[in-house]
Each structure stands twice: as structure tokens, then as C-alpha cells.
mmCIF file of C-alpha atoms in Angstrom:
data_model
loop_
_atom_site.group_PDB
_atom_site.id
_atom_site.type_symbol
_atom_site.label_atom_id
_atom_site.label_comp_id
_atom_site.label_asym_id
_atom_site.label_seq_id
_atom_site.Cartn_x
_atom_site.Cartn_y
_atom_site.Cartn_z
ATOM 1 C CA MET H 1255 89.879 139.133 82.960
ATOM 2 C CA ASN H 1256 91.017 136.889 86.127
ATOM 3 C CA GLU H 1257 91.367 132.980 85.190
ATOM 4 C CA VAL H 1258 89.279 130.794 87.661
ATOM 5 C CA LEU H 1259 89.337 127.270 87.913
ATOM 6 C CA CYS H 1260 87.003 125.335 89.860
ATOM 7 C CA VAL H 1261 88.581 121.920 91.647
ATOM 8 C CA ALA H 1262 87.257 119.829 93.855
ATOM 9 C CA ALA H 1263 88.297 116.751 96.423
ATOM 10 C CA ILE H 1264 86.493 114.025 96.697
ATOM 11 C CA GLN H 1265 87.147 112.272 100.379
ATOM 12 C CA LEU H 1266 86.364 108.444 100.413
ATOM 13 C CA THR H 1267 86.865 105.165 102.962
ATOM 14 C CA SER H 1268 87.596 102.790 100.114
ATOM 15 C CA THR H 1269 88.003 99.253 100.710
ATOM 16 C CA ARG H 1270 88.702 96.266 98.719
ATOM 17 C CA CYS H 1271 86.306 96.091 96.344
ATOM 18 C CA TRP H 1272 86.555 97.772 93.450
ATOM 19 C CA GLN H 1273 83.197 98.135 92.256
ATOM 20 C CA ASP H 1274 81.738 99.651 95.436
ATOM 21 C CA ASN H 1275 84.660 102.156 95.293
ATOM 22 C CA LEU H 1276 83.542 102.990 91.511
ATOM 23 C CA THR H 1277 79.958 103.589 92.590
ATOM 24 C CA GLU H 1278 80.300 105.635 95.401
ATOM 25 C CA VAL H 1279 82.938 107.621 93.459
ATOM 26 C CA THR H 1280 80.549 107.964 90.332
ATOM 27 C CA ARG H 1281 77.979 109.483 93.223
ATOM 28 C CA LEU H 1282 80.276 112.263 94.306
ATOM 29 C CA VAL H 1283 81.545 113.273 91.395
ATOM 30 C CA ASP H 1284 78.186 113.413 89.922
ATOM 31 C CA SER H 1285 77.346 115.967 92.762
ATOM 32 C CA ALA H 1286 80.547 117.869 92.345
ATOM 33 C CA VAL H 1287 80.055 118.432 88.745
ATOM 34 C CA ILE H 1288 76.409 119.637 89.361
ATOM 35 C CA ASP H 1289 78.113 121.987 91.949
ATOM 36 C CA GLY H 1290 80.428 123.082 88.922
ATOM 37 C CA ALA H 1291 83.523 121.462 88.908
ATOM 38 C CA ARG H 1292 85.865 121.188 86.323
ATOM 39 C CA LEU H 1293 89.432 119.371 87.831
ATOM 40 C CA VAL H 1294 88.219 116.446 90.032
ATOM 41 C CA VAL H 1295 90.880 114.755 92.104
ATOM 42 C CA LEU H 1296 90.300 111.480 93.656
ATOM 43 C CA PRO H 1297 92.405 110.144 96.699
ATOM 44 C CA GLU H 1298 95.355 107.312 96.640
ATOM 45 C CA ASN H 1299 94.173 103.649 96.439
ATOM 46 C CA VAL H 1300 90.845 105.157 95.400
ATOM 47 C CA PHE H 1301 89.505 102.157 93.610
ATOM 48 C CA LEU H 1302 91.603 99.630 95.667
ATOM 49 C CA PHE H 1303 92.875 99.791 99.283
ATOM 50 C CA TYR H 1304 94.681 96.800 99.844
ATOM 51 C CA GLY H 1305 98.455 95.940 98.846
ATOM 52 C CA LYS H 1306 98.351 92.486 98.482
ATOM 53 C CA GLY H 1307 95.672 93.010 96.014
ATOM 54 C CA MET H 1308 97.244 95.451 93.878
ATOM 55 C CA ARG H 1309 98.983 93.363 91.355
ATOM 56 C CA TRP H 1310 95.774 90.838 91.092
ATOM 57 C CA LEU H 1311 93.910 93.928 89.898
ATOM 58 C CA ALA H 1312 96.267 95.154 87.623
ATOM 59 C CA GLU H 1313 96.698 91.571 85.548
ATOM 60 C CA SER H 1314 92.828 91.186 85.529
ATOM 61 C CA ASP H 1315 89.921 91.624 83.070
ATOM 62 C CA SER H 1316 88.599 93.750 85.925
ATOM 63 C CA GLN H 1317 91.489 96.581 84.948
ATOM 64 C CA LYS H 1318 89.790 97.199 81.910
ATOM 65 C CA ILE H 1319 86.284 97.344 82.747
ATOM 66 C CA LEU H 1320 87.426 99.529 85.839
ATOM 67 C CA PHE H 1321 89.175 101.926 83.380
ATOM 68 C CA ASP H 1322 86.258 102.020 80.942
ATOM 69 C CA ASN H 1323 83.862 103.318 83.573
ATOM 70 C CA VAL H 1324 86.334 105.907 84.835
ATOM 71 C CA LEU H 1325 87.231 107.401 80.965
ATOM 72 C CA ALA H 1326 83.399 107.007 80.446
ATOM 73 C CA LEU H 1327 82.958 109.451 83.958
ATOM 74 C CA ALA H 1328 85.398 112.219 82.480
ATOM 75 C CA LYS H 1329 83.848 112.235 79.247
ATOM 76 C CA LYS H 1330 80.299 112.122 79.674
ATOM 77 C CA HIS H 1331 80.895 115.283 82.354
ATOM 78 C CA ALA H 1332 83.709 116.751 80.266
ATOM 79 C CA ILE H 1333 85.900 117.452 82.795
ATOM 80 C CA TYR H 1334 89.504 116.393 83.794
ATOM 81 C CA LEU H 1335 89.568 113.562 86.298
ATOM 82 C CA VAL H 1336 92.455 113.064 88.379
ATOM 83 C CA VAL H 1337 92.862 109.251 89.771
ATOM 84 C CA GLY H 1338 95.118 109.817 92.627
ATOM 85 C CA SER H 1339 96.789 106.229 92.551
ATOM 86 C CA HIS H 1340 95.912 103.029 90.780
ATOM 87 C CA PRO H 1341 97.875 100.490 90.356
ATOM 88 C CA SER H 1342 99.742 100.042 86.591
ATOM 89 C CA LEU H 1343 100.851 96.666 85.601
ATOM 90 C CA TYR H 1344 103.573 98.848 82.990
ATOM 91 C CA THR H 1345 106.203 101.066 82.976
ATOM 92 C CA PRO H 1346 105.681 104.257 81.041
ATOM 93 C CA ASN H 1347 107.214 102.871 78.300
ATOM 94 C CA GLY H 1348 105.491 99.474 78.332
ATOM 95 C CA ASP H 1349 107.829 96.948 80.274
ATOM 96 C CA VAL H 1350 105.749 94.647 82.649
ATOM 97 C CA VAL H 1351 106.686 95.758 86.250
ATOM 98 C CA ALA H 1352 109.256 93.081 87.449
ATOM 99 C CA ASP H 1353 108.700 91.109 91.094
ATOM 100 C CA GLY H 1354 105.053 90.691 91.116
ATOM 101 C CA ARG H 1355 104.976 94.737 92.314
ATOM 102 C CA VAL H 1356 103.250 97.445 90.054
ATOM 103 C CA ARG H 1357 103.626 101.045 89.998
ATOM 104 C CA GLN H 1358 101.757 103.146 91.948
ATOM 105 C CA THR H 1359 100.208 105.538 89.488
ATOM 106 C CA CYS H 1360 98.479 109.139 89.140
ATOM 107 C CA TRP H 1361 96.147 109.145 86.631
ATOM 108 C CA VAL H 1362 94.821 112.170 84.611
ATOM 109 C CA ILE H 1363 91.915 112.075 82.452
ATOM 110 C CA GLY H 1364 90.774 114.466 79.859
ATOM 111 C CA PRO H 1365 87.425 115.874 79.072
ATOM 112 C CA ASP H 1366 87.648 113.528 76.267
ATOM 113 C CA GLY H 1367 87.921 110.340 78.148
ATOM 114 C CA LEU H 1368 91.289 110.243 77.029
ATOM 115 C CA ILE H 1369 94.048 109.895 79.735
ATOM 116 C CA VAL H 1370 96.240 112.795 79.297
ATOM 117 C CA GLU H 1371 99.174 112.227 81.863
ATOM 118 C CA ARG H 1372 100.364 109.278 84.349
ATOM 119 C CA TYR H 1373 102.835 110.559 87.416
ATOM 120 C CA ASP H 1374 104.616 107.128 88.824
ATOM 121 C CA LYS H 1375 105.085 107.876 92.892
ATOM 122 C CA ILE H 1376 108.553 108.088 93.392
ATOM 123 C CA HIS H 1377 108.648 107.880 97.508
ATOM 124 C CA LEU H 1378 107.783 104.447 98.782
ATOM 125 C CA PHE H 1379 106.308 104.484 102.805
ATOM 126 C CA ASP H 1380 108.778 101.796 104.180
ATOM 127 C CA VAL H 1381 107.719 103.201 107.960
ATOM 128 C CA MET H 1382 107.039 102.309 111.424
ATOM 129 C CA VAL H 1383 104.098 103.921 112.698
ATOM 130 C CA ASP H 1384 102.449 103.758 116.474
ATOM 131 C CA ASP H 1385 98.875 102.758 115.497
ATOM 132 C CA LYS H 1386 97.458 99.056 115.005
ATOM 133 C CA ALA H 1387 99.080 98.155 111.770
ATOM 134 C CA ALA H 1388 102.634 99.208 113.215
ATOM 135 C CA SER H 1389 104.454 98.969 110.226
ATOM 136 C CA TYR H 1390 104.046 99.735 106.347
ATOM 137 C CA LYS H 1391 106.200 98.632 103.452
ATOM 138 C CA GLU H 1392 104.932 99.451 100.434
ATOM 139 C CA SER H 1393 108.107 98.533 98.495
ATOM 140 C CA ASP H 1394 106.530 94.782 98.985
ATOM 141 C CA TYR H 1395 104.312 95.773 96.379
ATOM 142 C CA ILE H 1396 104.992 98.849 94.249
ATOM 143 C CA GLU H 1397 108.556 99.735 92.417
ATOM 144 C CA LYS H 1398 109.452 103.024 92.427
ATOM 145 C CA GLY H 1399 108.453 105.226 89.688
ATOM 146 C CA ASP H 1400 111.216 106.941 87.533
ATOM 147 C CA LEU H 1401 112.480 110.911 88.532
ATOM 148 C CA THR H 1402 110.477 112.678 86.205
ATOM 149 C CA PRO H 1403 108.165 115.372 87.200
ATOM 150 C CA LYS H 1404 105.002 115.737 85.486
ATOM 151 C CA VAL H 1405 103.079 118.732 84.832
ATOM 152 C CA ILE H 1406 100.137 119.164 82.677
ATOM 153 C CA ASP H 1407 97.811 122.203 82.084
ATOM 154 C CA VAL H 1408 94.273 122.520 82.473
ATOM 155 C CA ASP H 1409 92.499 125.528 81.274
ATOM 156 C CA GLY H 1410 95.434 128.000 81.595
ATOM 157 C CA PHE H 1411 96.470 126.555 85.085
ATOM 158 C CA SER H 1412 99.912 124.601 85.340
ATOM 159 C CA ILE H 1413 99.090 121.810 87.717
ATOM 160 C CA GLY H 1414 101.743 119.630 89.221
ATOM 161 C CA LEU H 1415 101.288 115.988 90.025
ATOM 162 C CA SER H 1416 102.796 113.907 93.388
ATOM 163 C CA ILE H 1417 101.335 111.189 95.367
ATOM 164 C CA CYS H 1418 100.923 110.724 99.551
ATOM 165 C CA TYR H 1419 104.244 110.070 101.293
ATOM 166 C CA ASP H 1420 105.869 112.928 98.113
ATOM 167 C CA VAL H 1421 104.279 115.404 100.197
ATOM 168 C CA ARG H 1422 107.949 115.043 102.662
ATOM 169 C CA PHE H 1423 110.307 115.856 100.178
ATOM 170 C CA PRO H 1424 110.148 119.229 99.436
ATOM 171 C CA GLU H 1425 112.999 119.188 96.451
ATOM 172 C CA LEU H 1426 109.984 116.825 94.332
ATOM 173 C CA TYR H 1427 107.601 120.420 94.535
ATOM 174 C CA ARG H 1428 110.508 122.889 93.766
ATOM 175 C CA ALA H 1429 111.056 120.848 91.033
ATOM 176 C CA LEU H 1430 107.273 121.222 89.945
ATOM 177 C CA ALA H 1431 107.299 124.930 90.759
ATOM 178 C CA GLY H 1432 110.448 125.076 88.596
ATOM 179 C CA LEU H 1433 108.735 123.778 85.743
ATOM 180 C CA GLY H 1434 105.630 126.553 86.273
ATOM 181 C CA ALA H 1435 103.650 124.303 88.059
ATOM 182 C CA ASP H 1436 100.625 126.769 89.864
ATOM 183 C CA VAL H 1437 98.635 124.281 91.754
ATOM 184 C CA LEU H 1438 100.191 121.378 93.254
ATOM 185 C CA LEU H 1439 97.999 118.018 94.057
ATOM 186 C CA VAL H 1440 98.569 115.574 96.749
ATOM 187 C CA PRO H 1441 96.565 112.705 96.582
ATOM 188 C CA ALA H 1442 96.901 110.685 99.501
ATOM 189 C CA ALA H 1443 95.935 107.948 102.056
ATOM 190 C CA PHE H 1444 97.637 109.337 105.003
ATOM 191 C CA THR H 1445 97.652 107.321 108.423
ATOM 192 C CA TYR H 1446 95.934 108.856 111.170
ATOM 193 C CA VAL H 1447 98.700 109.124 113.276
ATOM 194 C CA THR H 1448 101.093 110.618 110.730
ATOM 195 C CA GLY H 1449 98.306 112.677 109.518
ATOM 196 C CA LYS H 1450 97.162 114.588 112.853
ATOM 197 C CA ALA H 1451 100.630 115.097 112.965
ATOM 198 C CA HIS H 1452 101.653 116.716 110.327
ATOM 199 C CA TRP H 1453 99.158 116.642 107.339
ATOM 200 C CA ASP H 1454 98.216 120.299 107.056
ATOM 201 C CA ILE H 1455 101.693 121.646 108.286
ATOM 202 C CA LEU H 1456 102.927 120.265 105.164
ATOM 203 C CA LEU H 1457 100.487 120.918 103.006
ATOM 204 C CA SER H 1458 100.632 124.791 104.181
ATOM 205 C CA ALA H 1459 104.684 124.706 103.935
ATOM 206 C CA ARG H 1460 104.506 123.364 100.180
ATOM 207 C CA ALA H 1461 102.333 126.236 99.520
ATOM 208 C CA ILE H 1462 104.228 128.809 101.060
ATOM 209 C CA GLU H 1463 107.660 128.122 100.029
ATOM 210 C CA ASN H 1464 106.706 127.094 96.564
ATOM 211 C CA GLN H 1465 103.871 130.067 96.214
ATOM 212 C CA CYS H 1466 101.270 127.341 95.022
ATOM 213 C CA TYR H 1467 98.032 126.533 95.714
ATOM 214 C CA VAL H 1468 98.111 123.229 96.924
ATOM 215 C CA LEU H 1469 95.176 120.377 97.000
ATOM 216 C CA GLY H 1470 95.900 117.958 99.767
ATOM 217 C CA VAL H 1471 93.040 114.788 99.069
ATOM 218 C CA ASN H 1472 92.939 111.883 101.555
ATOM 219 C CA GLN H 1473 91.360 108.832 102.488
ATOM 220 C CA CYS H 1474 89.556 108.788 105.548
ATOM 221 C CA GLY H 1475 88.218 106.269 108.393
ATOM 222 C CA TRP H 1476 88.326 102.956 108.660
ATOM 223 C CA HIS H 1477 89.114 100.554 105.974
ATOM 224 C CA ASN H 1478 89.784 97.085 107.879
ATOM 225 C CA GLU H 1479 90.632 96.450 111.189
ATOM 226 C CA THR H 1480 94.264 98.039 111.650
ATOM 227 C CA ARG H 1481 94.107 100.806 108.854
ATOM 228 C CA GLN H 1482 92.888 103.986 109.972
ATOM 229 C CA THR H 1483 93.189 107.573 107.566
ATOM 230 C CA TYR H 1484 93.384 111.027 108.449
ATOM 231 C CA GLY H 1485 91.048 112.522 106.118
ATOM 232 C CA HIS H 1486 90.824 116.422 106.446
ATOM 233 C CA SER H 1487 91.251 117.133 102.557
ATOM 234 C CA ALA H 1488 92.392 120.660 102.524
ATOM 235 C CA LEU H 1489 92.861 123.284 99.595
ATOM 236 C CA TYR H 1490 95.706 125.906 100.746
ATOM 237 C CA SER H 1491 96.673 129.151 99.042
ATOM 238 C CA PRO H 1492 99.830 130.310 97.732
ATOM 239 C CA LEU H 1493 100.447 132.035 101.155
ATOM 240 C CA GLY H 1494 99.803 128.944 102.992
ATOM 241 C CA VAL H 1495 95.812 129.914 104.051
ATOM 242 C CA ARG H 1496 93.653 127.118 103.961
ATOM 243 C CA LEU H 1497 90.685 128.270 101.637
ATOM 244 C CA ALA H 1498 88.928 124.995 101.871
ATOM 245 C CA SER H 1499 88.626 121.655 104.017
ATOM 246 C CA LEU H 1500 86.512 118.533 105.079
ATOM 247 C CA GLN H 1501 86.879 116.414 108.440
ATOM 248 C CA GLU H 1502 86.656 112.877 108.845
ATOM 249 C CA LYS H 1503 83.988 111.712 106.722
ATOM 250 C CA PRO H 1504 83.450 111.099 103.314
ATOM 251 C CA GLY H 1505 82.547 114.042 100.962
ATOM 252 C CA TYR H 1506 83.877 116.523 98.692
ATOM 253 C CA PHE H 1507 84.194 120.423 98.453
ATOM 254 C CA ILE H 1508 84.369 122.542 95.579
ATOM 255 C CA TYR H 1509 86.633 126.101 95.567
ATOM 256 C CA ASN H 1510 87.543 128.739 92.493
ATOM 257 C CA ILE H 1511 90.369 128.838 92.544
ATOM 258 C CA ALA H 1512 91.983 132.343 90.727
ATOM 259 C CA LYS H 1513 95.105 132.911 88.939
ATOM 260 C CA GLN H 1514 95.038 136.714 90.101
ATOM 261 C CA ALA H 1515 95.869 135.040 93.655
ATOM 262 C CA LEU H 1516 98.833 133.361 92.435
ATOM 263 C CA GLU H 1517 100.380 136.804 90.632
ATOM 264 C CA ASP H 1518 99.868 138.552 93.228
ATOM 265 C CA CYS H 1519 101.700 136.601 96.131
ATOM 266 C CA ARG H 1520 104.434 135.545 93.500
ATOM 267 C CA GLN H 1521 104.994 139.736 92.856
ATOM 268 C CA LYS H 1522 104.763 141.122 96.114
ATOM 269 C CA MET H 1523 106.960 138.349 97.459
ATOM 270 C CA PRO H 1524 108.922 137.035 94.544
ATOM 271 C CA CYS H 1525 110.810 134.714 96.382
ATOM 272 C CA PHE H 1526 112.298 132.557 93.633
ATOM 273 C CA SER H 1527 113.828 135.520 91.993
ATOM 274 C CA HIS H 1528 115.626 135.855 95.499
ATOM 275 C CA ARG H 1529 117.400 132.463 95.403
ATOM 276 C CA ARG H 1530 120.783 132.024 95.711
ATOM 277 C CA LEU H 1531 121.207 128.253 95.711
#
């Protein structure tokens, strides 16, 4: 029997107010689950779109309240819920992050309401962009994660974790594919300018070269007077075909991904067995 996994991409315009963001996430997750979603993926900066506030929230009592609600949401629906990124005060071994920064962490929550895995972003967005913000320097607020690729199992599908700017570094995705990944997740907050230029190209390329499904889940719209993100969340097939997508407004899509399509692609074009380097 062909294995199928129903995935959902939740696209948002998150703000500085975690309570408002949580309300919107809950509404959209509830709807996606009604439509059959089993693996629900949220974008980067989902509950806080404000770099300067990351450490404050990570240290505050609000952090526990927020996590309790998110864990309960996954348990209520018996789904795998991927929090695209949310700041962590602690490293995976329990040390407090130094210098007033945080780890930018992708959290995976299981159907039992427990954290299954975490992945800390390893590539930080310190760049110049031709938009109203002009420059970005994530390293002011975020500490780089450890160089440990993370793959989890969801109903027989191997899911590889990454965050946003990581998508420009193909070696990470080749490592995830080497660990058996079937689906590569890219929760993001891609700027409008860089997204319009590269978002779909990068997602498609990572799918083609690794013969995996790639699910890019982006923020969208204006978050403040200078920060605009691109939206256009999308799912790509192992052949690089766009299977589902959104435009530039909040919402979600669901799609049933099939294991057979992966197997067919890899058998007909066995690229990995042809590698020489």
C-alpha cells in the first residue's frame, strides 16, 4: 500500500505580540486539521517577529504559558506540529546562551504534546538587502546552532529540519538526504526582495538535487514599517514540480505527499548511486 502523509503549510503575518500570533496560529491549525492535516508546519518567527525582544520573551514567564498552549494544541489534535522557529534561552545541553542572545530553534511537537526534536539555526542572516530595512544582522540576537543535521520520523516519512537562510547552503540538505530524509522543511521569514528573486528557485533546486519533497513555509506581508516578507509558501515534488502554493496573504494549504512518488523518482534516476565526489 502506498504510504501517504497529509502536510499543511501555515502562512502568517506575525507581529511583536505573541498572544495575537498564538490566536491566529490556533485558528489556522484548527482549520487545517479539519481538512486532514497530520504534519502542520509554521513559519520562522511564528510567535514573535521582533529580534530585539527574543531574549526578553525567552526569559519571561510568558514563555512557559506560550509553550503550554502550543503543546496542548498538538495534543488536542494528535498531530505533529512544527514551530518553524521560536527563541530558546538554552542550548540543547542545557547551557544558557551567552551574550544576551538566544538560539533560533525549530521545535517539533508530537501527537502526545511532547517535544520530539529541536534544530537550532546554523546559518545567520547577516546581509545587505535593497529594501526599507537595508541591512539585517541576526547574529546580534542569535547564536549559531551546533552543526548537527536533524531528521525525524513522522508516520514512516523521514523529515529533515532547517530554517530560512539555511536554504542557500545546499551542503546541509545533502547531509539531511544522506540521513534518509524524504521531506525537507524550510520554515522561513524571507524578505520580499530576496524572496521574489530566489525563493522558488532555491526550493525547487533543493528538491531536485536531493530527490526529496521540499516544503517552504514563509511569513508574508508587512510586519512593521520596514519589514516585508514574501509569502508564497510552496511544496515541491522530488522532481522539482510545484505541487501547492499560497500567494501573499495569511492562510494555509494541505497536500497528501506519497512515498511512491519518491521511490519512482529515485529508481528511474538513481543520482545518489552515480555520485563520484
